[in-house]
Amino acid sequence: MSQVVTRIAPSPTGYMHIGTARTALFNWLYARGRGGKFLLRIEDTDRERSTPEATDAILRGMEWLGLDYDGEAVSQFERADRHAEVAHHLLSEGKAYKCFSTQAEIQEFRDAARAEGRSTLFQSPWRDADPNTHPDAPYVVRIKSPETGVTVIQDQVQGDVTIKNDQLDDMVLLRSDGTPVYMLAVVVDDYDMGITHVIRGDDHLNNAARQMMIYNAMGWALPVYAHLPLILGEDGKKLSKRHGATSVEDYQTMGYPAAGMRNYLARLGWSHGDDEFFTDEQSKEWFDFCGINKSAARFDFKKLQNLSGQHIAAADDAALLQEILAYREKSDMAHLADEVAAGLGRALYCVKDRAKTFGELLDKARFILVQRPLEIEEKAQNQLNSVSHSILETLTPQLHNVSWSREALEALVNQVAEAHEVGFGKVAGPLRAALAGQSVTPSVIDMMLVLGRDESVARLNDAKAQCHD
Ligand code: GLU
């Protein structure tokens, strides 16, 4: 088979919906897993609803999700002349015709059909009219749809979907002002872009039958169709804002890593055995139409969080740091000075294991983000009493000489605990308070290793001064 070429063709009429992201991902996986191409087309033919801001949101969403596309994004609107050219070609071939019926006449036809209990699909009297009888009046161009037989959409997800041709009217291709309709634009663009597989939401399934009519009239080979079931909210109703965020950008500001999002969206309506957590390499290799569910998928926030946490834990530290810094910027958090960002990078190994989002990770990494003198939370403050004072008094001088390694620091803290006849935990409390100003933190040894000798000693000295009776 020739090279696979897929596309995502969003309409830029608002934010980027999570359903669009999933469709984009499925197209990306299908193409990338087969050495194919994945293209982006902005369907901006509806001039009233399309905005440049919405296009930007799509481009940003694709970039964040790491769904790289080949070449430049194509603007559908800019190709309007080409769409019209195809309609004129069909006209010259006798596969389309000029229809001069007015809106009033069409309405009259429908009313009469309804009254007589016939199909209200408009049948134009101009379909087979002799061009010599054409008036000098505005007209639309309609395609001659087959009058009998059936159209079978061989859908890779839904199976064969059969539509009776007498249920398809002679669709308008060009409006009376000469502008092409959306349905024509999609087919011409898909053909010109060499799209081999059309993977999209099943709200377009009915369009496929009409679009096939244009392919057939032009003698073009049909693409393979795969129509994806909807995404529902947890309550089984169509996913909407009521269920929580529906915009891709919202998930970015909620602090989910792109890899976790890709993993979750891939699982939303597609499965590979019992696999839940997987890498891009795996999903590219595994993704196929046979794994797509026929029924609608339900959005499950718990599962998203779970996968997100696993991807944060599995991430490479350098890449993770960059992603967290981008998240901070996106969420309007303060810019981190270079040395603080470097500290955060050093801290990742001990904070990334149990964070479901970047926000949670940053909470755990607070000890490296704060500056002396630390603000000490009330609960941590309670740890700083006279016993703590004596523990810090014994420990601090020894920190100057100890070798700054996990083993040596552990041995030292244990030794101080023994000298005070208390357990490790009793020492850890005041150390947490001193090193982080908090009572829930990564392990004290990890914090000391990340903070380094000078900063650790300075924080312990600060805390010593704050101990109360
Ligand atoms: N522009 C359509 C949409 O945003 C997609 C059309 C298609 O994929 O064929 O729903």
Coordinates of N, CA and C in Angstrom, one line a residue, residues 274-387:
D274 N -4.9 -5.2 28.0 CA -5.1 -4.6 29.3 C -4.2 -3.4 29.6
D275 N -3.4 -3.0 28.6 CA -2.4 -2.0 28.8 C -3.0 -0.7 29.1
E276 N -2.6 -0.1 30.2 CA -3.0 1.2 30.6 C -1.9 2.3 30.4
F277 N -0.8 2.0 31.0 CA 0.4 2.9 30.9 C 1.2 2.5 29.7
F278 N 1.5 3.4 28.8 CA 2.4 3.1 27.7 C 3.1 4.3 27.2
T279 N 4.1 4.1 26.5 CA 4.9 5.2 25.9 C 4.4 5.5 24.5
D280 N 4.9 6.6 23.9 CA 4.5 6.9 22.5 C 4.9 5.8 21.6
E281 N 6.1 5.3 21.8 CA 6.7 4.3 20.9 C 5.7 3.1 20.9
Q282 N 5.3 2.7 22.1 CA 4.3 1.6 22.2 C 3.0 1.9 21.5
S283 N 2.4 3.1 21.8 CA 1.1 3.3 21.2 C 1.2 3.5 19.7
K284 N 2.3 4.0 19.2 CA 2.5 4.1 17.7 C 2.6 2.7 17.1
E285 N 3.2 1.9 17.8 CA 3.4 0.5 17.3 C 2.0 -0.3 17.3
W286 N 1.3 0.0 18.4 CA 0.1 -0.8 18.7 C -1.2 -0.3 18.0
F287 N -1.2 1.0 17.8 CA -2.5 1.7 17.4 C -3.0 1.1 16.1
D288 N -4.3 0.6 16.2 CA -4.9 0.1 14.9 C -6.4 0.3 15.1
F289 N -7.1 0.2 14.0 CA -8.6 0.4 14.1 C -9.3 -0.7 14.9
C290 N -8.7 -1.9 14.9 CA -9.4 -2.9 15.6 C -9.5 -2.7 17.1
G291 N -8.6 -1.8 17.6 CA -8.7 -1.6 19.0 C -9.6 -0.4 19.4
I292 N -10.3 0.2 18.4 CA -11.2 1.3 18.7 C -12.5 0.8 19.1
N293 N -13.0 1.3 20.2 CA -14.4 0.8 20.7 C -15.5 1.3 19.8
K294 N -16.5 0.5 19.7 CA -17.6 1.0 18.9 C -18.6 1.9 19.7
S295 N -18.5 1.7 21.0 CA -19.4 2.6 21.8 C -18.6 3.8 22.3
A296 N -19.4 4.8 22.8 CA -18.8 6.0 23.2 C -17.9 5.8 24.4
A297 N -16.9 6.6 24.5 CA -15.9 6.5 25.6 C -16.3 7.5 26.8
R298 N -16.1 7.1 28.0 CA -16.4 8.0 29.1 C -15.1 8.6 29.7
F299 N -15.2 9.9 29.8 CA -14.0 10.6 30.4 C -13.9 10.3 31.9
D300 N -12.7 9.9 32.3 CA -12.5 9.4 33.6 C -11.3 10.2 34.2
F301 N -11.6 11.2 35.0 CA -10.6 12.1 35.6 C -9.6 11.3 36.4
K302 N -10.1 10.4 37.2 CA -9.2 9.6 38.1 C -8.1 8.8 37.3
K303 N -8.6 8.3 36.2 CA -7.6 7.6 35.3 C -6.6 8.5 34.7
L304 N -7.1 9.7 34.3 CA -6.2 10.7 33.8 C -5.1 11.0 34.8
Q305 N -5.5 11.2 36.0 CA -4.6 11.6 37.1 C -3.6 10.5 37.4
N306 N -4.1 9.3 37.4 CA -3.3 8.2 37.6 C -2.2 8.0 36.6
L307 N -2.6 8.1 35.3 CA -1.6 8.0 34.2 C -0.7 9.2 34.2
S308 N -1.2 10.3 34.5 CA -0.4 11.5 34.6 C 0.7 11.3 35.6
G309 N 0.4 10.8 36.8 CA 1.4 10.6 37.9 C 2.4 9.6 37.4
Q310 N 2.0 8.6 36.7 CA 3.0 7.6 36.3 C 3.9 8.2 35.2
H311 N 3.4 9.1 34.4 CA 4.3 9.7 33.4 C 5.3 10.7 34.0
I312 N 4.8 11.4 35.1 CA 5.7 12.3 35.7 C 6.8 11.5 36.4
A313 N 6.4 10.4 37.0 CA 7.5 9.6 37.7 C 8.5 9.0 36.7
A314 N 8.0 8.7 35.5 CA 8.8 8.0 34.6 C 9.7 8.9 33.7
A315 N 9.4 10.2 33.8 CA 10.0 11.2 32.9 C 11.5 11.4 33.1
D316 N 12.2 11.7 32.1 CA 13.6 12.1 32.2 C 13.6 13.4 32.9
D317 N 14.5 13.6 33.9 CA 14.5 14.8 34.7 C 14.7 16.1 33.9
A318 N 15.7 16.1 32.9 CA 15.9 17.3 32.2 C 14.7 17.7 31.4
A319 N 14.0 16.8 30.8 CA 12.9 17.1 30.0 C 11.7 17.5 30.9
L320 N 11.6 16.8 32.0 CA 10.6 17.2 33.0 C 10.7 18.6 33.5
L321 N 11.9 19.0 33.8 CA 12.2 20.4 34.3 C 11.7 21.4 33.2
Q322 N 12.0 21.1 32.0 CA 11.6 22.1 30.9 C 10.1 22.1 30.8
E323 N 9.4 21.0 31.0 CA 8.0 21.0 30.9 C 7.3 21.7 32.1
I324 N 8.0 21.5 33.3 CA 7.4 22.2 34.5 C 7.6 23.7 34.3
L325 N 8.8 24.2 33.8 CA 9.0 25.6 33.6 C 8.0 26.2 32.6
A326 N 7.7 25.4 31.6 CA 6.7 25.9 30.6 C 5.3 25.9 31.2
Y327 N 5.0 25.0 32.1 CA 3.7 25.0 32.8 C 3.6 26.2 33.7
R328 N 4.7 26.5 34.4 CA 4.7 27.7 35.3 C 4.4 29.0 34.5
E329 N 5.1 29.0 33.3 CA 4.9 30.2 32.5 C 3.4 30.3 32.0
K330 N 2.9 29.2 31.6 CA 1.6 29.1 31.1 C 0.6 29.5 32.2
S331 N 0.9 29.1 33.4 CA 0.0 29.4 34.5 C 0.3 30.7 35.2
D332 N 1.1 31.5 34.6 CA 1.4 32.9 35.1 C 2.1 32.8 36.5
M333 N 2.8 31.8 36.7 CA 3.6 31.7 38.0 C 4.9 32.5 37.8
A334 N 5.5 32.9 39.0 CA 6.7 33.7 38.9 C 7.8 32.9 38.2
H335 N 8.6 33.7 37.4 CA 9.7 33.1 36.7 C 10.7 32.7 37.8
L336 N 11.3 31.5 37.6 CA 12.4 31.1 38.5 C 13.7 31.5 38.1
A337 N 14.5 32.1 39.0 CA 15.9 32.4 38.7 C 16.6 31.1 38.3
D338 N 17.7 31.3 37.5 CA 18.4 30.2 37.0 C 18.8 29.2 38.0
E339 N 19.3 29.7 39.2 CA 19.9 28.8 40.2 C 18.7 28.1 40.9
V340 N 17.6 28.7 41.0 CA 16.4 28.1 41.6 C 15.9 26.9 40.7
A341 N 15.8 27.3 39.4 CA 15.4 26.3 38.4 C 16.4 25.1 38.4
A342 N 17.7 25.4 38.6 CA 18.6 24.3 38.6 C 18.4 23.4 39.8
G343 N 18.1 24.1 41.0 CA 17.8 23.4 42.2 C 16.6 22.5 42.0
L344 N 15.6 23.0 41.4 CA 14.4 22.2 41.1 C 14.7 21.0 40.3
G345 N 15.6 21.2 39.3 CA 16.0 20.1 38.5 C 16.7 19.0 39.3
R346 N 17.5 19.5 40.3 CA 18.2 18.5 41.2 C 17.2 17.8 42.1
A347 N 16.1 18.5 42.4 CA 15.2 17.9 43.4 C 14.2 17.0 42.8
L348 N 14.1 17.0 41.5 CA 13.1 16.2 40.8 C 13.0 14.7 41.2
Y349 N 14.2 14.1 41.4 CA 14.3 12.7 41.7 C 13.5 12.4 42.9
C350 N 13.5 13.3 43.9 CA 12.8 12.9 45.1 C 11.4 13.5 45.3
V351 N 10.9 14.2 44.3 CA 9.5 14.7 44.4 C 8.6 14.2 43.3
K352 N 9.2 13.6 42.3 CA 8.3 13.3 41.1 C 7.5 12.0 41.3
D353 N 7.8 11.2 42.3 CA 7.2 9.9 42.4 C 5.8 9.8 42.7
R354 N 5.3 10.8 43.5 CA 3.9 10.7 43.9 C 3.1 11.9 43.6
A355 N 3.5 12.6 42.5 CA 2.7 13.8 42.1 C 1.9 13.5 40.9
K356 N 0.6 13.8 41.0 CA -0.3 13.5 39.9 C -0.3 14.7 38.8
T357 N 0.1 15.8 39.3 CA 0.2 17.0 38.4 C 1.4 17.8 38.7
F358 N 1.8 18.7 37.9 CA 2.9 19.6 38.1 C 2.7 20.4 39.3
G359 N 1.4 20.8 39.6 CA 1.1 21.6 40.8 C 1.5 20.8 42.0
E360 N 1.1 19.6 42.1 CA 1.4 18.8 43.3 C 2.9 18.6 43.4
L361 N 3.6 18.4 42.3 CA 5.0 18.3 42.3 C 5.7 19.5 42.9
L362 N 5.2 20.7 42.4 CA 5.8 21.9 42.9 C 5.6 22.1 44.4
D363 N 4.4 21.6 44.9 CA 4.1 21.7 46.3 C 5.2 20.9 47.1
K364 N 5.5 19.7 46.6 CA 6.4 18.9 47.2 C 7.8 19.4 47.1
A365 N 8.1 20.2 46.1 CA 9.4 20.8 45.9 C 9.5 22.1 46.5
R366 N 8.6 22.5 47.3 CA 8.6 23.9 47.9 C 9.9 24.2 48.6
F367 N 10.5 23.2 49.2 CA 11.7 23.5 50.0 C 12.8 24.1 49.1
I368 N 12.8 23.8 47.9 CA 13.9 24.3 47.0 C 13.5 25.6 46.4
L369 N 12.2 25.9 46.4 CA 11.8 27.1 45.8 C 11.8 28.3 46.7
V370 N 11.7 28.0 48.0 CA 11.6 29.1 49.0 C 13.0 29.6 49.4
Q371 N 13.1 30.9 49.8 CA 14.3 31.5 50.2 C 14.4 31.8 51.7
R372 N 15.6 31.8 52.2 CA 15.8 32.2 53.6 C 15.5 33.6 53.8
P373 N 15.0 34.1 54.9 CA 14.5 33.2 56.0 C 13.2 32.6 55.7
L374 N 13.1 31.3 56.0 CA 11.9 30.6 55.6 C 10.7 31.0 56.5
E375 N 9.5 31.0 55.8 CA 8.3 31.2 56.6 C 8.0 29.8 57.1
I376 N 7.8 29.6 58.4 CA 7.5 28.3 58.9 C 6.1 28.1 59.3
E377 N 5.5 27.1 58.6 CA 4.0 26.8 58.9 C 3.8 26.5 60.3
E378 N 2.6 26.7 60.8 CA 2.3 26.6 62.2 C 2.6 25.1 62.7
K379 N 2.2 24.2 61.9 CA 2.4 22.8 62.3 C 3.8 22.4 62.4
A380 N 4.6 23.0 61.5 CA 6.1 22.8 61.6 C 6.7 23.5 62.7
Q381 N 6.1 24.7 63.0 CA 6.6 25.5 64.1 C 6.5 24.7 65.4
N382 N 5.5 23.9 65.6 CA 5.3 23.1 66.8 C 6.5 22.2 67.0
Q383 N 7.2 21.8 65.9 CA 8.3 20.9 66.0 C 9.5 21.6 66.6
L384 N 9.5 22.9 66.6 CA 10.7 23.6 67.1 C 10.7 23.9 68.5
N385 N 11.0 23.0 69.4 CA 10.9 23.2 70.8 C 12.4 23.0 71.4
S386 N 12.4 22.9 72.7 CA 13.8 22.9 73.4 C 14.5 21.6 73.0
V387 N 13.8 20.5 72.9 CA 14.5 19.3 72.5 C 15.1 19.5 71.1

